mmCIF file of C-alpha atoms (C1' of nucleotides) in Angstrom:
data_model
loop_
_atom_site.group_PDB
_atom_site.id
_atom_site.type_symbol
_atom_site.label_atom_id
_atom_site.label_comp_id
_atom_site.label_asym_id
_atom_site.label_seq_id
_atom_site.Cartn_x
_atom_site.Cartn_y
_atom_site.Cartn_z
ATOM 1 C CA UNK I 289 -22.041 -8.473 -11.301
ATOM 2 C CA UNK I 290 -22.325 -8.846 -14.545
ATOM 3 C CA UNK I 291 -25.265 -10.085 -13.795
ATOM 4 C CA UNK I 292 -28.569 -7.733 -12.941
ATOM 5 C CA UNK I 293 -26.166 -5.869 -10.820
ATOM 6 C CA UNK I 294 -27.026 -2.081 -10.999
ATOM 7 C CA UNK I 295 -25.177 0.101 -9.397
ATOM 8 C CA UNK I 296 -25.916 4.277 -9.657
ATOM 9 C CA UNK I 297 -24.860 6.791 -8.058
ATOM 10 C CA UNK I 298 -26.865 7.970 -5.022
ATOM 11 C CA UNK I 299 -27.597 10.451 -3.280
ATOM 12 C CA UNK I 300 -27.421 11.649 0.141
ATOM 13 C CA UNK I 301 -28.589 9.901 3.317
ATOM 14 C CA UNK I 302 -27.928 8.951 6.848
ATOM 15 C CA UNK I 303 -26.440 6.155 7.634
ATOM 16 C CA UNK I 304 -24.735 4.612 10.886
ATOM 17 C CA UNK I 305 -23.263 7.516 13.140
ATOM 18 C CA UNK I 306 -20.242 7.168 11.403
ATOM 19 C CA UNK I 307 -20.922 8.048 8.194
ATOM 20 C CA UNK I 308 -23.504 10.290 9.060
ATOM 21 C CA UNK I 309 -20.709 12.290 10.011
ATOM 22 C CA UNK I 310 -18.817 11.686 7.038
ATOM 23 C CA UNK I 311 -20.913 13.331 4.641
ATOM 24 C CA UNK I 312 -22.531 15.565 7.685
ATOM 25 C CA UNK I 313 -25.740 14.521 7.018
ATOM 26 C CA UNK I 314 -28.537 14.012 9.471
ATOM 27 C CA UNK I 315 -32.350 13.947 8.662
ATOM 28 C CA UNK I 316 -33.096 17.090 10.642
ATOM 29 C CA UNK I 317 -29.826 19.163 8.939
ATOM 30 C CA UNK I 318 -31.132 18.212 6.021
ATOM 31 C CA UNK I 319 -34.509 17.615 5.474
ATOM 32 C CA UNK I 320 -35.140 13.989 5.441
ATOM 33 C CA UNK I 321 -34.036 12.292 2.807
ATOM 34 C CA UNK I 322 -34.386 14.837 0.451
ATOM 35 C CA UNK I 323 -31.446 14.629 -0.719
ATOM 36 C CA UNK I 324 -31.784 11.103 -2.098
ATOM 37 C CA UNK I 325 -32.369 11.168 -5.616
ATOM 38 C CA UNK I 326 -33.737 7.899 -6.995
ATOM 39 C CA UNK I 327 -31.781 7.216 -10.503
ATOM 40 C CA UNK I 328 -32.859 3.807 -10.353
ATOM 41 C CA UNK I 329 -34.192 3.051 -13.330
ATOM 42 C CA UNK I 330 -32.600 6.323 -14.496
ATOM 43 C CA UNK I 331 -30.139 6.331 -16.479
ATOM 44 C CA UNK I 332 -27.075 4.788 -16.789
ATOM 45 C CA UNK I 333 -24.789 4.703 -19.790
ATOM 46 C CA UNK I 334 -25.260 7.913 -21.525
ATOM 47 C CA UNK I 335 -25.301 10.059 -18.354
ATOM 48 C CA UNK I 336 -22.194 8.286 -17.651
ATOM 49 C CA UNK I 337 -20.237 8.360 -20.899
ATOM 50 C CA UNK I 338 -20.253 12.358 -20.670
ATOM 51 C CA UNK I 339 -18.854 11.759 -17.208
ATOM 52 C CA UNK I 340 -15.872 9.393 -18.658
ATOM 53 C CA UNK I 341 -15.160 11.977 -21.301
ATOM 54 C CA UNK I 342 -15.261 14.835 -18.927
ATOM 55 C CA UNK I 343 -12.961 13.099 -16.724
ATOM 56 C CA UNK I 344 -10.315 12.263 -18.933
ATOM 57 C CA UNK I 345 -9.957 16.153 -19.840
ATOM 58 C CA UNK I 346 -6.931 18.001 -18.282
ATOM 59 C CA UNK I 347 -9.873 20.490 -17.077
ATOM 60 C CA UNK I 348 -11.338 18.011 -14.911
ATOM 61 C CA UNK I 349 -7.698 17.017 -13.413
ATOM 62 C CA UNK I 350 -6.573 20.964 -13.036
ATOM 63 C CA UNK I 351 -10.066 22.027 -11.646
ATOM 64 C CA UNK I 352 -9.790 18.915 -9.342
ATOM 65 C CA UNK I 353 -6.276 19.456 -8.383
ATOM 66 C CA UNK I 354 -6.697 23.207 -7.581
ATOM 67 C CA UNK I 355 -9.916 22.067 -6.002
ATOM 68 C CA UNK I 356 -8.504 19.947 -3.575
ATOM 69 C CA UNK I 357 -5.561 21.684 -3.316
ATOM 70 C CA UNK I 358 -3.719 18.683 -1.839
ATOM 71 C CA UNK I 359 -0.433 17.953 -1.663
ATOM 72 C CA UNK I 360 -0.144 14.800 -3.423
ATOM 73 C CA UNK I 361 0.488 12.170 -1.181
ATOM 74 C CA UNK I 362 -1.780 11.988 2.058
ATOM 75 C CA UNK I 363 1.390 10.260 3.620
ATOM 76 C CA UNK I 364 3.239 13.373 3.415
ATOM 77 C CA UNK I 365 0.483 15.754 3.598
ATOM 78 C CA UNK I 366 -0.961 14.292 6.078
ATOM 79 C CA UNK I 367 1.831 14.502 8.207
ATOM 80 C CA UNK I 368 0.719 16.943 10.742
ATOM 81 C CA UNK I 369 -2.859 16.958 13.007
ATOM 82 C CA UNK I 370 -1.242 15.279 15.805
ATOM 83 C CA UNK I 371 -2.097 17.865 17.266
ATOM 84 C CA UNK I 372 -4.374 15.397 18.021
ATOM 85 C CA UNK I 373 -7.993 16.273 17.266
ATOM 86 C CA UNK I 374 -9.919 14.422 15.511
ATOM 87 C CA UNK I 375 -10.879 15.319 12.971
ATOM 88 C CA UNK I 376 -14.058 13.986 13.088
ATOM 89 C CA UNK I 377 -15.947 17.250 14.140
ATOM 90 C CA UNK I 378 -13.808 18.125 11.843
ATOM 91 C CA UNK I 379 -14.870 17.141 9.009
ATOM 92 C CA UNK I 380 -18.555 16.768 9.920
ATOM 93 C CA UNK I 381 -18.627 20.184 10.106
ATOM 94 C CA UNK I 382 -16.861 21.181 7.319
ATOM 95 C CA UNK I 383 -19.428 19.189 5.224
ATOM 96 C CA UNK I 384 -22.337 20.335 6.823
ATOM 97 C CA UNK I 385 -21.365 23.496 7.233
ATOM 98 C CA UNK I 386 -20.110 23.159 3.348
ATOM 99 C CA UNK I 387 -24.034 23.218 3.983
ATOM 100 C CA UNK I 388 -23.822 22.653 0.368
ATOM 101 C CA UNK I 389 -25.860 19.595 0.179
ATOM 102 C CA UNK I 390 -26.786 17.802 -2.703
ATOM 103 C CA UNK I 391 -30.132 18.151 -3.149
ATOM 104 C CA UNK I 392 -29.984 16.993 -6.597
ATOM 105 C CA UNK I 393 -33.360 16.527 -8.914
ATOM 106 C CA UNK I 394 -32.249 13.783 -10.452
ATOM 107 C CA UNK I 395 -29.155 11.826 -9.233
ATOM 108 C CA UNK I 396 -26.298 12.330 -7.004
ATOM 109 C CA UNK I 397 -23.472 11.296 -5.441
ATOM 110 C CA UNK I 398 -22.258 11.822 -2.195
ATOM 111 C CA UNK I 399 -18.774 12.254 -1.698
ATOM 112 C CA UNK I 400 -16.613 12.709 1.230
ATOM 113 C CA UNK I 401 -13.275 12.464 2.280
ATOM 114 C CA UNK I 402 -11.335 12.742 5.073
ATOM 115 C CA UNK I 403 -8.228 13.058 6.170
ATOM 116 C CA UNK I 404 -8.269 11.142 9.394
ATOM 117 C CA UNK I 405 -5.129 12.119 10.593
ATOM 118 C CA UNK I 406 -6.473 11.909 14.090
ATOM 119 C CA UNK I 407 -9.137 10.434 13.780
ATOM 120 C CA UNK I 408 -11.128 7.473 15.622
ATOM 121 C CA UNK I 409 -8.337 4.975 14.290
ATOM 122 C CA UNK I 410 -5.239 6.834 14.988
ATOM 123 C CA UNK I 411 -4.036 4.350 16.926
ATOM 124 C CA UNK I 412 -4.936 0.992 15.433
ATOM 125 C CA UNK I 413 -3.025 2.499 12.300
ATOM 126 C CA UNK I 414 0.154 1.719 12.999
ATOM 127 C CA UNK I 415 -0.818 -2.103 12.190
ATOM 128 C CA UNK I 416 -2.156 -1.032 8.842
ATOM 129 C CA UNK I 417 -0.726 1.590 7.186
ATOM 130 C CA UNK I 418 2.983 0.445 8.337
ATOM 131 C CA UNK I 419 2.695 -3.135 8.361
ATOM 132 C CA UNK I 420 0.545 -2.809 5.273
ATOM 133 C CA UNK I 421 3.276 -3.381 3.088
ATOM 134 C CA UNK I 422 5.876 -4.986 5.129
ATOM 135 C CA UNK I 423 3.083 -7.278 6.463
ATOM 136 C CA UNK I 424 4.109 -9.723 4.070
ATOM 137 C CA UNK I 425 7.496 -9.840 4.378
ATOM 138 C CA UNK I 426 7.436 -9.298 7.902
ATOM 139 C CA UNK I 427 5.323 -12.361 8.363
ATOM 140 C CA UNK I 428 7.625 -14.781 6.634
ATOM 141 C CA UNK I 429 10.381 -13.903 8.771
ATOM 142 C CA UNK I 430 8.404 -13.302 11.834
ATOM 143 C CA UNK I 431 9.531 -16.119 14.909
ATOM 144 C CA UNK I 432 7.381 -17.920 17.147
ATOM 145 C CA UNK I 433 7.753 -15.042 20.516
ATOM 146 C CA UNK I 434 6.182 -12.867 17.626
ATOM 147 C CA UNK I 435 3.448 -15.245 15.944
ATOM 148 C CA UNK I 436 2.782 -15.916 19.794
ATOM 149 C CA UNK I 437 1.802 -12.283 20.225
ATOM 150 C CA UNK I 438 -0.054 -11.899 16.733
ATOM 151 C CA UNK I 439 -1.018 -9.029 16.600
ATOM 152 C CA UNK I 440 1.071 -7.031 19.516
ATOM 153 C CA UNK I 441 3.380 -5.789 16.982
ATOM 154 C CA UNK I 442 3.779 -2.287 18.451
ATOM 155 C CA UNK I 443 5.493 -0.270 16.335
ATOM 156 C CA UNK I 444 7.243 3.023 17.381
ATOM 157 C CA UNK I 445 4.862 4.404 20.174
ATOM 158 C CA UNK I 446 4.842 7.424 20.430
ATOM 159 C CA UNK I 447 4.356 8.233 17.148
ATOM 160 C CA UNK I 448 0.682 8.623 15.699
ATOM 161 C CA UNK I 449 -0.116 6.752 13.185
ATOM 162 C CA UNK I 450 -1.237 9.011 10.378
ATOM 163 C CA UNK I 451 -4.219 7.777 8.622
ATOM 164 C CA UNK I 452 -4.392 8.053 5.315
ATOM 165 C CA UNK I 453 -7.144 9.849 3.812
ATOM 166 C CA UNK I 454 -10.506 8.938 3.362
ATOM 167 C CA UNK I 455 -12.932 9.087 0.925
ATOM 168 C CA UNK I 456 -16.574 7.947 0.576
ATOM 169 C CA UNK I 457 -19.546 8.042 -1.451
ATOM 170 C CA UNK I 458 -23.016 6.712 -1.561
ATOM 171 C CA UNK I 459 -23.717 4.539 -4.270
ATOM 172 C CA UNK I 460 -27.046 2.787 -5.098
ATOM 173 C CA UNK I 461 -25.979 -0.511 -5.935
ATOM 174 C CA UNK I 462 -27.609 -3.995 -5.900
ATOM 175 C CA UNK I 463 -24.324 -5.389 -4.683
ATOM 176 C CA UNK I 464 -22.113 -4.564 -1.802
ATOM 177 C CA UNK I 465 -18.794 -4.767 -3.436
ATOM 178 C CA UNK I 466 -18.482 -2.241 -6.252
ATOM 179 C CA UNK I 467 -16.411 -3.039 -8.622
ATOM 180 C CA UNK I 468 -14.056 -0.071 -9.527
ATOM 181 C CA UNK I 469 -10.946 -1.445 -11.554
ATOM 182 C CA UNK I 470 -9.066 -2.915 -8.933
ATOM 183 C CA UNK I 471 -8.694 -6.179 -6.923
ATOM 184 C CA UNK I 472 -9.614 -6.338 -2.924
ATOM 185 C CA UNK I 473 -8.956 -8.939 -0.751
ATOM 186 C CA UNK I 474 -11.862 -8.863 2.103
ATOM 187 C CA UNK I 475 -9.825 -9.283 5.315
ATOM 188 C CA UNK I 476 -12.606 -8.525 7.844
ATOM 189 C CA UNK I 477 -16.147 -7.900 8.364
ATOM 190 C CA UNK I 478 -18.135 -6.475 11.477
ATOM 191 C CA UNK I 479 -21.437 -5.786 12.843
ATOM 192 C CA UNK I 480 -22.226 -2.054 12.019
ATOM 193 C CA UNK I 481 -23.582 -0.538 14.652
ATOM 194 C CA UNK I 482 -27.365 0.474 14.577
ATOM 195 C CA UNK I 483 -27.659 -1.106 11.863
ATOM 196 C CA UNK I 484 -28.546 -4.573 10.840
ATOM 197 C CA UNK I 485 -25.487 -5.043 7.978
ATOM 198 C CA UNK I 486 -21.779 -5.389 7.796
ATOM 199 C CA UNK I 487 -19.211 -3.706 7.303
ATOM 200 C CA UNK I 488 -16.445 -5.310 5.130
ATOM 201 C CA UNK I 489 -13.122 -4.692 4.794
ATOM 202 C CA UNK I 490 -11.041 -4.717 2.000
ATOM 203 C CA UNK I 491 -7.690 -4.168 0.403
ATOM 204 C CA UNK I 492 -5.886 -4.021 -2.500
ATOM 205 C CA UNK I 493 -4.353 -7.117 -3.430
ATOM 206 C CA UNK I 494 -1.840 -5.508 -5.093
ATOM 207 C CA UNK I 495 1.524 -5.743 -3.327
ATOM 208 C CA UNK I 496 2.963 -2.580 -1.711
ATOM 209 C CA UNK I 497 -0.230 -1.010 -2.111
ATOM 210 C CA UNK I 498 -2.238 -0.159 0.824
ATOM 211 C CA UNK I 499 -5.335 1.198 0.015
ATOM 212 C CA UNK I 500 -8.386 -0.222 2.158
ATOM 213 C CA UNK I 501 -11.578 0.398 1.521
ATOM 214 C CA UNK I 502 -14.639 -0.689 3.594
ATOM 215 C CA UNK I 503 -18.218 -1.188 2.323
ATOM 216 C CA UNK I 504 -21.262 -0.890 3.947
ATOM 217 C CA UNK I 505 -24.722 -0.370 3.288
ATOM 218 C CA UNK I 506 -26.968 2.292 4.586
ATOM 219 C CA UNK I 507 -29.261 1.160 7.262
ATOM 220 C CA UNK I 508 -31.495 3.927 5.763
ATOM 221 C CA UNK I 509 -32.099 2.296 2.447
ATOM 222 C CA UNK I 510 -30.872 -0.887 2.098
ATOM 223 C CA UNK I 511 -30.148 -0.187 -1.904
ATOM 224 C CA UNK I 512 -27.205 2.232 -0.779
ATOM 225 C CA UNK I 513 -23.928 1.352 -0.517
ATOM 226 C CA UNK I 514 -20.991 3.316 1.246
ATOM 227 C CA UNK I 515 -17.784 2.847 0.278
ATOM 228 C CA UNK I 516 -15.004 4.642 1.827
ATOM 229 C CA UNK I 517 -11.466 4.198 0.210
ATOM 230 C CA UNK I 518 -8.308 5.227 2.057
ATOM 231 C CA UNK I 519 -4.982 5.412 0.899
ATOM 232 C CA UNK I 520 -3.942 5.785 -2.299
ATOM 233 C CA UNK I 521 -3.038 3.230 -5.471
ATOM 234 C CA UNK I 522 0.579 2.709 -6.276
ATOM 235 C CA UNK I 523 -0.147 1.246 -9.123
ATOM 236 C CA UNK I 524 -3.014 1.503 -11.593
ATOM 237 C CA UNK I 525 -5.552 -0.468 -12.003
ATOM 238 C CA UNK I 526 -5.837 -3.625 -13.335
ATOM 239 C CA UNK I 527 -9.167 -3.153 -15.348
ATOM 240 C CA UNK I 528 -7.420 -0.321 -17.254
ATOM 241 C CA UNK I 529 -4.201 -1.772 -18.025
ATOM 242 C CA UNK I 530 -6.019 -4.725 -19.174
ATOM 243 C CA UNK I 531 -8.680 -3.372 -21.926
ATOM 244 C CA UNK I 532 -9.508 0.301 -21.342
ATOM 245 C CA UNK I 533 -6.819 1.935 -23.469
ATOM 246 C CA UNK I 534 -8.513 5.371 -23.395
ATOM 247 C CA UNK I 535 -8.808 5.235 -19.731
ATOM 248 C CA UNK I 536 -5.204 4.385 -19.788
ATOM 249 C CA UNK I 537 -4.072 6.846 -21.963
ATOM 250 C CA UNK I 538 -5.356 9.279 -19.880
ATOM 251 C CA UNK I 539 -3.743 8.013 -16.825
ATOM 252 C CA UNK I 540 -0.219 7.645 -17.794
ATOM 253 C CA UNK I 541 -0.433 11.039 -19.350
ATOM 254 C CA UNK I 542 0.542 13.463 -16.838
ATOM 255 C CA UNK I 543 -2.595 14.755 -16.684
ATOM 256 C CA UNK I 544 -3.625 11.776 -14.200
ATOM 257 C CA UNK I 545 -1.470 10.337 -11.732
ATOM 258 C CA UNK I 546 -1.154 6.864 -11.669
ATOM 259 C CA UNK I 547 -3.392 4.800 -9.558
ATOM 260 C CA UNK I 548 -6.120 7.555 -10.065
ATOM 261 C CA UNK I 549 -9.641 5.921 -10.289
ATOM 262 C CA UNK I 550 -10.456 7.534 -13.076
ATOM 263 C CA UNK I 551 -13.103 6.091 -13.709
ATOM 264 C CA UNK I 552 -15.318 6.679 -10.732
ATOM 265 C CA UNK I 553 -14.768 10.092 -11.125
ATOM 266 C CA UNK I 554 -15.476 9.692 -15.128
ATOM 267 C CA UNK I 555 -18.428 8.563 -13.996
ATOM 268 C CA UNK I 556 -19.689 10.892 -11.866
ATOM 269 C CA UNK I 557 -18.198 13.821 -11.603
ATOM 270 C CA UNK I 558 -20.127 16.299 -14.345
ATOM 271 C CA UNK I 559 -19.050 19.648 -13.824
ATOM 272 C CA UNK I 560 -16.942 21.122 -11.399
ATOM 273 C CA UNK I 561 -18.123 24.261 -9.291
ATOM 274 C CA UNK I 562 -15.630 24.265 -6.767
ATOM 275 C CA UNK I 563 -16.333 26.486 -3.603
ATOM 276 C CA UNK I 564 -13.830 25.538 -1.067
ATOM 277 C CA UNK I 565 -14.965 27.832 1.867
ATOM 278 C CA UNK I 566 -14.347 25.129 4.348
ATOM 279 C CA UNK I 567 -10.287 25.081 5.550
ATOM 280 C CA UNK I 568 -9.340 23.532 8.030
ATOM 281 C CA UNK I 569 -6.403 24.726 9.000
ATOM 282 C CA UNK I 570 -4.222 21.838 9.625
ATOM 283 C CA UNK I 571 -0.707 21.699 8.775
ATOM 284 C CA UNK I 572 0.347 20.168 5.996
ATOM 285 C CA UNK I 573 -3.228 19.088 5.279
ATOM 286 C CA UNK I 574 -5.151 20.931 3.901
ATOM 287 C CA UNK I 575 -8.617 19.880 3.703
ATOM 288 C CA UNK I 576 -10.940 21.737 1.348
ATOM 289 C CA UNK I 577 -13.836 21.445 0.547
ATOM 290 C CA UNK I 578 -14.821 20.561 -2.982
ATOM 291 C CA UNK I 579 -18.419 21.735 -2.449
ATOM 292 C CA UNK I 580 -21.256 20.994 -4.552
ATOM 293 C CA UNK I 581 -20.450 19.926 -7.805
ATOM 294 C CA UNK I 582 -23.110 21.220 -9.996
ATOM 295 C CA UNK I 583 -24.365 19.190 -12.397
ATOM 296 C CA UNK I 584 -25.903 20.370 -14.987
ATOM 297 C CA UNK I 585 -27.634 16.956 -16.212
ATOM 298 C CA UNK I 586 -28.316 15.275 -13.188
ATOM 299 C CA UNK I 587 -25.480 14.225 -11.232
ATOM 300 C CA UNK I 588 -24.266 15.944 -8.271
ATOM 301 C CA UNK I 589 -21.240 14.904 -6.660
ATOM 302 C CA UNK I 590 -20.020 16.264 -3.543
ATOM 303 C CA UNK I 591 -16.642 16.105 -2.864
ATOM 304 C CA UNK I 592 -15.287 17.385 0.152
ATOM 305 C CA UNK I 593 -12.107 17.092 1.947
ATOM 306 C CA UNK I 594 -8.557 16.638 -0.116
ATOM 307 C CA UNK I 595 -8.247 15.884 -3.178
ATOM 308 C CA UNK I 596 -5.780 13.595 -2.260
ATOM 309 C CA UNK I 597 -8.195 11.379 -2.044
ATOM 310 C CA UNK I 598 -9.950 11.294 -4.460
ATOM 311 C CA UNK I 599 -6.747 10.300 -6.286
ATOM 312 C CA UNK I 600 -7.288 6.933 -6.090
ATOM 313 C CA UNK I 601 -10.505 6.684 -4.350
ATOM 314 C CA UNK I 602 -12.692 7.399 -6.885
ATOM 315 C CA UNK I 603 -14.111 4.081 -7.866
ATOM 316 C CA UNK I 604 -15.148 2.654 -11.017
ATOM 317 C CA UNK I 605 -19.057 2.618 -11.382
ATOM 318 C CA UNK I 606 -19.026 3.122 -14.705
ATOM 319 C CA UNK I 607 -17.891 -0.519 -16.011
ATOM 320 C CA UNK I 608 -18.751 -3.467 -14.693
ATOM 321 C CA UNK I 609 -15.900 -5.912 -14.933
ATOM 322 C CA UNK I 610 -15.878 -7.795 -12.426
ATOM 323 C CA UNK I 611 -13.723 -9.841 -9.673
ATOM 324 C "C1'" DC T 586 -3.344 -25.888 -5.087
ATOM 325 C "C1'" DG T 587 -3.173 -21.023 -4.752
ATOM 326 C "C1'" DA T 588 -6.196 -17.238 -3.897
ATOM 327 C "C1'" DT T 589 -9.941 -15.419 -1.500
ATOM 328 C "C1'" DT T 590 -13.496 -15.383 2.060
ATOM 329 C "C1'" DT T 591 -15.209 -16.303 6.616
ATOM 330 C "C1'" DT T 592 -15.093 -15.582 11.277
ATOM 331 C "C1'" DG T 593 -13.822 -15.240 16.048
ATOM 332 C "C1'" DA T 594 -10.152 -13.357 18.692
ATOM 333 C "C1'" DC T 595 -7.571 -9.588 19.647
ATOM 334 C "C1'" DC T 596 -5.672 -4.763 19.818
ATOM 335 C "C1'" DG T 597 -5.683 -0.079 21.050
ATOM 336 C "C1'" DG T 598 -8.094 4.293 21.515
ATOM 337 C "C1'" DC T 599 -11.627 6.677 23.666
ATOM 338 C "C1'" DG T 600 -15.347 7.922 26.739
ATOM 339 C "C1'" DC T 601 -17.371 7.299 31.044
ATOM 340 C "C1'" DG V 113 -9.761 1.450 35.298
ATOM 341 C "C1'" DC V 114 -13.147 -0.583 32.541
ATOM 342 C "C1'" DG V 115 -15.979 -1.445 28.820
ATOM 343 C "C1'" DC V 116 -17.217 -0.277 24.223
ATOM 344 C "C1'" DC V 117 -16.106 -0.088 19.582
ATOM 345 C "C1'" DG V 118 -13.824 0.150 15.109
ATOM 346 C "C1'" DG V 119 -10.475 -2.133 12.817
ATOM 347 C "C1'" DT V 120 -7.201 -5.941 11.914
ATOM 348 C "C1'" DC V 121 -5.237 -10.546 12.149
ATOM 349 C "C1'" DA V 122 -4.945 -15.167 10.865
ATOM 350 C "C1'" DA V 123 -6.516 -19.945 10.901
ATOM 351 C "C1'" DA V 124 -9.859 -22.538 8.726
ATOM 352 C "C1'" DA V 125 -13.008 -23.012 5.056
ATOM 353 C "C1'" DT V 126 -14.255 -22.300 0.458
ATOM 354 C "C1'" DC V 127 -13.677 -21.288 -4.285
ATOM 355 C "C1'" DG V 128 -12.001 -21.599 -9.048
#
DNA sequence: CGATTTTGACCGGCGC
DNA sequence: GCGCCGGTCAAAATCG
């Protein structure tokens, strides 16, 4: 990526059905694509330095933090919506309803997260999330009646998987795999539906960690790219341990937990105007609505749901340093 | 040669 | 109950 790559932030859109609801935007609800504000041969660097500085401040964490009000691990806080519901009216309603929409003059981001508790994958979780890590292990010592099932490994029934939270966001990007400080491992692709490209799969290669992320691009405009993270880092990234000293500074201080993606959010976040009207009531998650972060300068970033997530799935678009 | 990607099969939930 | 669909697995292929 080094390469031409560009990547900036974008703005709102439609997409497949799917993320449509994520970030509870449909042409009709909101005007077309008037939310999609072209930075493209905008403005990178500068815009985005003031974005890194802004979020290494303690502000940006506390205002963030309060924001989301999240507990801070989706594992824990997450806990609860059993209850079964999906979430996904859910949280299509909470961000339209946030109504808030980033109709930004000059560039945006869109931002969502979820906490899909319930949601559409509640079930195929328990693969992921709890094999995630023992996955590995588990496959060494696994024995043929297993490897002859593959993948029937149920675990615990009756128990709902809990999904970690999601996240996603809209980027503009010439390339489909963003680089944001950490290494993925694509383990799957598939056929988006209504739309003519994939959607890939990734996860952190880091061991123990579990954090997945999928990328897509918007059948809308083929120069956006939706990422959705889920799950948070253990760990921190790789990029910043390895040259970004500020960046790390900032992370091990307390002000940033570990495995925080700084430096998405460095990147885009400007200012934070925080108008959480949207609470869904669920147990021990919370999910607020971060609603229309006004940018003064020109990026808007919309961040929705928990804060949680954002924790670690805020990628890097700042620096390209790639895989 | 180890790590990563590709790709088709498979799983499990959900809606009809 | 069945089919659809999103997501994951894992063997094979590819890459560095």
């Amino acid at each position: 990526m080094s390469g031409g790559e560009k990547r900036e932030l974008y703005g709102y859109h439609h997409f497949n059905d799917e993320l449509s609801s994520f970030f509870g935007q449909r042409s009709e609800s909101m005007g077309g694509t008037a939310g999609m504000l072209d930075l493209q041969n905008g403005e990178p660097p500068a815009a985005l330095m003031s974005f890194n500085e802004f979020f290494h401040g303690p502000a940006y964490y506390n205002a963030l933090t309060r924001a989301f009000d999240v507990s801070s691990s989706p594992e824990e806080g997450l806990g609860v919506s059993e209850g079964g519901k999906t979430m996904r009216d859910v949280e299509v309603e909470s961000n339209i309803g946030g109504g808030v929409t980033p109709v930004t003059p000059n560039s945006s981001v869109s931002l969502s997260s979820t906490e899909a508790a319930g949601e559409e994958d509640s079930g195929r979780c328990k693969k992921d999330l709890q094999l995630g890590e023992e996955k590995v292990e588990e496959k060494g010592a696994e024995n043929d009646a297993e490897k002859s099932k593959k993948l029937n490994k149920p675990r615990k029934k009756g128990e709902k998987r809990q999904r970690e939270p999601r996240f996603a966001f809209m980027t503009k990007s010439e390339v489909d795999h963003l680089e944001d400080g950490y290494r993925w491992r694509k383990y799957g692709q598939k056929a988006v539906k209504n739309s003519p490209y994939p959607r890939s799969y990734y996860r952190c290669t880091t061991q123990k960690c579990t954090v997945k992320k999928r990328v897509e691009r918007s059948y809308q405009d083929p120069t956006i790219v939706i990422t959705t993270y889920e799950g948070q880092h253990t760990h921190q990234s790789p990029a910043t341990l390895r040259g970004n000293s500020h960046i790390l500074a900032s992370s091990s201080s307390s002000i940033v937990p570990p495995g925080f993606p700084q430096q998405l959010l460095m990147h885009q976040m400007p200012s934070l105007n925080i108008n959480h009207h949207h609470q869904q009531q669920m147990d021990a998650n919370p999910s607020m609505f971060l609603q229309s972060l006004q940018t003064p300068r020109h990026q808007q970033f919309q961040i929705p749901d928990n804060y949680g997530l954002l924790q670690d799935i805020i990628p890097t678009l700042i620096h390209n340093n790639h895989p």
